[in-house]
Amino acid sequence: MKSTRIGLVATAAALALTASACGSDDSGDGGSGGDGIKIGIKFDQPGLGLKQGNDYTGMDVDVATYVAGELGHDESDIEWVQAPSSQRETLISTGQVDLVVATYSITDERKESVSFAGPYFVAGQDLLVRSDDDSITGPDSLEGKKLCSVTGSTSAQNVSEEVPGVNLQEFGTYSECVAALVSGAIDALTTDDTILAGYAAQDQYEGKLKVVGAPFSEERYGIGLKKGDTELCQQVTDAITKMIDDGDWQTIVDDNLGPAGYEPPAGNPPTPDACS
């Protein structure tokens, strides 16, 4: 009788191990499960996606962390991957990341190679100026002004086409533009209002800079994922919807962009699109 009991216990233990192993195999797809998840973010955008040492902060980081939690991942499960604008599609299509949350505007062109969940935020192109400058109120007041943006930026080109008389200055990074703005070397900086608000909210620029608050484009930020993965898309969409409905979305926006006095433009909080 004793040996029979031992045999039964051994069999039960073996079955439990087999079931556990099967469960592990099913959880490594970037969706819910105990394995890690790789998320692409910007590393150099204050208020949105910023890496300082081993710390990651910003609205996109908080949104990504919330979504990962809804997919069954603890914050410690997340591997943050730098996702420069020009590499986002490649990172997704080659499986180097499961998700990209990096001021990633949803466009028809991008939809040809990746799928999007969202939007989770609607931004707009705007202008950053010195706090004591009331002469710049929008693109139509930039005639003869020195405008800065990053080399090759569509934001700068949009304004230069709309205001031919603007003196466009192109720098390598937005940080260089901000430093030039504070010193008086340029009059304004243009890109997405969220990026501008992130810089204005930094401690060293407190009270020195302001976002004009007259957005003249619409940028619908989505979460990029592998083309055609409708199951994961729906899971992420459900997470975004819950984040908005529960009030966590507002908290995330206020915590990261509120210090700049930033008010989200019309269309926020957004209603996520249906997955297809």
Coordinates of C-alpha atoms in Angstrom, one line a residue:
M1 CA 0.0 0.0 0.0
K2 CA 2.8 2.4 0.9
S3 CA 4.6 1.9 -2.5
T4 CA 1.3 2.5 -4.3
R5 CA 0.8 5.8 -2.5
I6 CA 4.4 6.9 -3.4
G7 CA 3.7 6.0 -7.0
L8 CA 0.5 8.1 -7.1
V9 CA 2.3 11.1 -5.6
A10 CA 5.1 10.8 -8.1
T11 CA 2.6 10.6 -11.0
A12 CA 0.7 13.6 -9.8
A13 CA 4.0 15.6 -9.4
A14 CA 5.0 14.7 -12.9
L15 CA 1.6 15.8 -14.3
A16 CA 1.9 19.1 -12.5
L17 CA 5.3 19.7 -13.9
T18 CA 4.1 18.9 -17.4
A19 CA 1.1 21.3 -17.1
S20 CA 3.4 24.0 -15.8
A21 CA 5.8 23.5 -18.7
C22 CA 2.9 23.7 -21.2
G23 CA 1.7 27.0 -19.5
S24 CA 5.2 28.5 -19.9
D25 CA 5.3 27.8 -23.6
D26 CA 2.0 29.6 -24.2
S27 CA 3.1 32.9 -22.5
G28 CA 6.0 34.2 -24.6
D29 CA 4.1 36.0 -27.3
G30 CA 4.1 39.5 -25.9
G31 CA 0.5 39.2 -24.7
S32 CA -0.6 38.1 -21.3
G33 CA 1.7 35.8 -19.5
G34 CA 4.6 35.6 -17.1
D35 CA 7.4 36.1 -19.6
G36 CA 9.0 39.5 -20.3
I37 CA 7.8 42.0 -22.8
K38 CA 10.0 44.3 -25.0
I39 CA 8.6 47.9 -25.5
G40 CA 10.2 50.5 -27.7
I41 CA 10.2 54.1 -26.4
K42 CA 12.1 57.3 -27.0
F43 CA 15.1 57.8 -24.7
D44 CA 15.6 61.5 -25.3
Q45 CA 12.2 63.2 -25.0
P46 CA 11.5 64.8 -21.5
G47 CA 8.0 64.3 -20.4
L48 CA 7.4 61.5 -22.9
G49 CA 10.2 59.0 -23.0
L50 CA 13.4 59.8 -21.2
K51 CA 16.2 57.5 -20.0
Q52 CA 18.4 58.8 -17.2
G53 CA 20.7 56.1 -15.9
N54 CA 18.5 53.1 -15.2
D55 CA 15.4 55.3 -14.8
Y56 CA 12.7 55.7 -17.5
T57 CA 10.1 58.5 -17.2
G58 CA 7.5 60.2 -19.3
M59 CA 3.9 59.9 -20.5
D60 CA 4.7 57.2 -23.0
V61 CA 6.6 55.2 -20.4
D62 CA 3.6 55.4 -18.0
V63 CA 1.1 54.5 -20.7
A64 CA 3.3 51.5 -21.8
T65 CA 3.7 50.4 -18.1
Y66 CA -0.1 50.5 -17.7
V67 CA -0.8 48.6 -20.9
A68 CA 1.9 46.0 -20.0
G69 CA 0.2 45.5 -16.6
E70 CA -3.2 44.9 -18.3
L71 CA -1.4 42.3 -20.5
G72 CA -0.3 40.5 -17.3
H73 CA 3.3 41.9 -17.0
D74 CA 4.8 43.4 -13.9
E75 CA 6.9 46.5 -14.4
S76 CA 10.0 44.4 -13.8
D77 CA 9.1 42.2 -16.8
I78 CA 9.5 45.1 -19.2
E79 CA 12.6 45.5 -21.3
W80 CA 12.8 49.0 -22.6
V81 CA 14.3 49.3 -26.1
Q82 CA 15.3 52.6 -27.7
A83 CA 13.1 53.3 -30.7
P84 CA 14.3 56.2 -32.8
S85 CA 11.7 57.5 -35.3
S86 CA 13.4 56.0 -38.3
Q87 CA 13.7 52.5 -36.8
R88 CA 10.2 51.9 -35.3
E89 CA 8.8 49.9 -38.2
T90 CA 11.9 47.7 -38.4
L91 CA 12.0 47.0 -34.7
I92 CA 8.4 45.8 -34.9
S93 CA 8.6 43.8 -38.1
T94 CA 11.8 42.0 -37.0
G95 CA 10.4 41.1 -33.6
Q96 CA 13.0 43.1 -31.7
V97 CA 10.1 44.7 -29.7
D98 CA 6.5 43.6 -29.0
L99 CA 5.1 47.1 -28.8
V100 CA 6.2 50.7 -29.7
V101 CA 5.0 53.5 -27.5
A102 CA 7.0 56.5 -28.8
T103 CA 5.0 59.5 -30.0
Y104 CA 4.1 57.2 -32.9
S105 CA 1.6 59.0 -35.1
I106 CA -1.0 56.7 -36.8
T107 CA -0.7 57.2 -40.6
D108 CA -2.0 55.3 -43.6
E109 CA 1.5 54.9 -44.8
R110 CA 2.7 53.3 -41.6
K111 CA -0.3 51.0 -41.5
E112 CA 1.0 49.3 -44.5
S113 CA 3.8 47.7 -42.4
V114 CA 2.6 47.7 -38.8
S115 CA -0.7 47.6 -36.9
F116 CA -1.8 50.2 -34.4
A117 CA -3.8 50.2 -31.2
G118 CA -5.2 53.5 -30.2
P119 CA -4.9 56.4 -30.4
Y120 CA -4.1 57.0 -26.7
F121 CA -3.4 60.7 -27.2
V122 CA -4.1 63.4 -29.8
A123 CA -1.2 65.9 -30.1
G124 CA -0.7 68.8 -32.5
Q125 CA 2.2 70.7 -34.0
D126 CA 2.8 73.9 -32.0
L127 CA 5.4 76.5 -31.1
L128 CA 7.6 76.9 -28.0
V129 CA 8.7 80.4 -27.2
R130 CA 10.2 82.4 -24.3
S131 CA 7.7 83.1 -21.5
D132 CA 8.0 86.9 -21.9
D133 CA 7.5 86.8 -25.7
D134 CA 3.9 87.7 -26.6
S135 CA 4.7 88.6 -30.2
I136 CA 4.4 85.0 -31.5
T137 CA 0.9 83.6 -31.4
G138 CA 1.0 81.0 -34.2
P139 CA 2.5 80.3 -37.6
D140 CA 1.1 83.5 -39.1
S141 CA 3.2 85.6 -36.7
L142 CA 6.5 84.0 -37.6
E143 CA 7.3 86.3 -40.6
G144 CA 11.0 87.3 -40.2
K145 CA 11.4 85.3 -37.0
K146 CA 14.1 82.6 -36.4
L147 CA 12.5 79.2 -36.2
C148 CA 14.3 76.1 -35.0
S149 CA 13.6 72.4 -35.5
V150 CA 15.5 69.2 -36.0
T151 CA 17.3 68.6 -39.3
G152 CA 15.0 66.9 -41.8
S153 CA 11.9 67.5 -39.6
T154 CA 8.6 67.6 -41.3
S155 CA 7.4 70.0 -38.6
A156 CA 9.9 72.6 -39.7
Q157 CA 9.1 72.1 -43.4
N158 CA 5.4 72.5 -42.8
V159 CA 5.9 75.9 -41.2
S160 CA 8.5 77.1 -43.8
E161 CA 6.0 76.2 -46.6
E162 CA 3.2 78.0 -44.8
V163 CA 5.3 81.0 -43.9
P164 CA 7.9 81.6 -46.6
G165 CA 9.3 84.6 -44.8
V166 CA 10.4 82.6 -41.7
N167 CA 14.1 82.1 -41.0
L168 CA 14.4 78.4 -40.5
Q169 CA 17.3 77.1 -38.4
E170 CA 17.8 73.4 -38.3
F171 CA 19.8 71.8 -35.4
G172 CA 20.7 68.2 -34.7
T173 CA 18.5 67.7 -31.7
Y174 CA 15.6 69.4 -30.0
S175 CA 17.8 70.0 -26.9
E176 CA 20.0 72.2 -29.0
C177 CA 17.0 74.2 -30.2
V178 CA 15.8 74.7 -26.6
A179 CA 19.2 75.9 -25.5
A180 CA 19.3 78.4 -28.4
L181 CA 15.7 79.5 -27.6
V182 CA 16.6 80.2 -23.9
S183 CA 19.7 82.2 -25.0
G184 CA 17.8 84.3 -27.4
A185 CA 19.6 82.9 -30.5
I186 CA 16.3 81.8 -32.0
D187 CA 12.7 83.0 -31.5
A188 CA 10.7 79.8 -31.5
L189 CA 10.9 76.0 -31.7
T190 CA 8.3 73.8 -33.5
T191 CA 7.4 70.2 -33.2
D192 CA 4.6 68.2 -31.5
D193 CA 3.1 70.2 -28.6
T194 CA 3.7 67.2 -26.2
I195 CA 7.4 67.3 -26.9
L196 CA 7.5 71.1 -26.4
A197 CA 5.6 70.8 -23.1
G198 CA 8.0 68.1 -21.9
Y199 CA 11.0 70.5 -22.4
A200 CA 9.1 73.5 -20.9
A201 CA 8.4 71.3 -17.8
Q202 CA 12.0 70.6 -17.1
D203 CA 13.3 72.2 -13.9
Q204 CA 16.0 74.2 -15.6
Y205 CA 13.5 75.9 -17.9
E206 CA 10.8 76.5 -15.2
G207 CA 9.2 79.9 -15.9
K208 CA 11.4 80.5 -18.9
L209 CA 9.4 78.8 -21.7
K210 CA 5.8 78.4 -22.8
V211 CA 3.9 76.5 -25.4
V212 CA 1.9 78.9 -27.5
G213 CA -1.2 76.7 -27.4
A214 CA -2.4 77.1 -31.0
P215 CA -1.9 73.6 -32.5
F216 CA -2.1 73.6 -36.3
S217 CA -2.0 69.9 -37.1
E218 CA -3.3 66.6 -35.6
E219 CA -1.0 63.8 -34.5
R220 CA -2.8 60.7 -33.3
Y221 CA -0.4 58.7 -31.1
G222 CA -0.9 55.0 -31.3
I223 CA 0.8 51.9 -30.0
G224 CA 2.6 50.0 -32.8
L225 CA 2.6 46.2 -33.0
K226 CA 3.2 43.5 -35.5
K227 CA 1.1 43.8 -38.7
G228 CA -2.0 41.7 -38.6
D229 CA -1.9 40.7 -34.9
T230 CA -5.5 41.5 -34.2
E231 CA -5.6 39.6 -30.9
L232 CA -2.8 41.6 -29.3
C233 CA -4.2 44.8 -30.9
Q234 CA -7.5 44.2 -29.2
Q235 CA -5.9 43.4 -25.9
V236 CA -3.9 46.7 -26.1
T237 CA -7.0 48.6 -27.2
D238 CA -9.0 47.3 -24.2
A239 CA -6.2 48.4 -21.9
I240 CA -6.1 51.9 -23.4
T241 CA -9.9 52.2 -23.1
K242 CA -9.8 51.1 -19.4
M243 CA -6.9 53.6 -18.7
I244 CA -9.1 56.4 -20.1
D245 CA -12.3 55.3 -18.4
D246 CA -10.7 54.8 -15.0
G247 CA -9.1 58.2 -14.9
D248 CA -5.5 56.9 -15.0
W249 CA -5.0 58.6 -18.4
Q250 CA -5.7 62.0 -16.9
T251 CA -3.3 61.3 -14.0
I252 CA -0.6 60.3 -16.5
V253 CA -1.0 63.4 -18.6
D254 CA -1.1 65.7 -15.6
D255 CA 1.9 64.2 -13.9
N256 CA 4.1 64.4 -17.0
L257 CA 3.0 67.4 -18.9
G258 CA 1.0 69.4 -16.3
P259 CA 4.1 71.2 -14.9
A260 CA 4.4 73.1 -18.2
G261 CA 0.9 74.4 -17.9
Y262 CA 0.0 72.2 -20.9
E263 CA -3.6 71.7 -21.8
P264 CA -4.3 68.7 -24.1
P265 CA -5.9 69.9 -27.4
A266 CA -9.3 69.0 -28.7
G267 CA -9.9 65.3 -29.2
N268 CA -8.5 64.3 -25.8
P269 CA -9.0 61.9 -24.3
P270 CA -9.5 60.0 -27.6
T271 CA -11.7 57.0 -28.5
P272 CA -9.5 54.2 -29.7
D273 CA -10.1 52.9 -33.2
A274 CA -11.4 49.4 -33.9
C275 CA -8.7 46.8 -34.6
S276 CA -8.5 45.5 -38.1

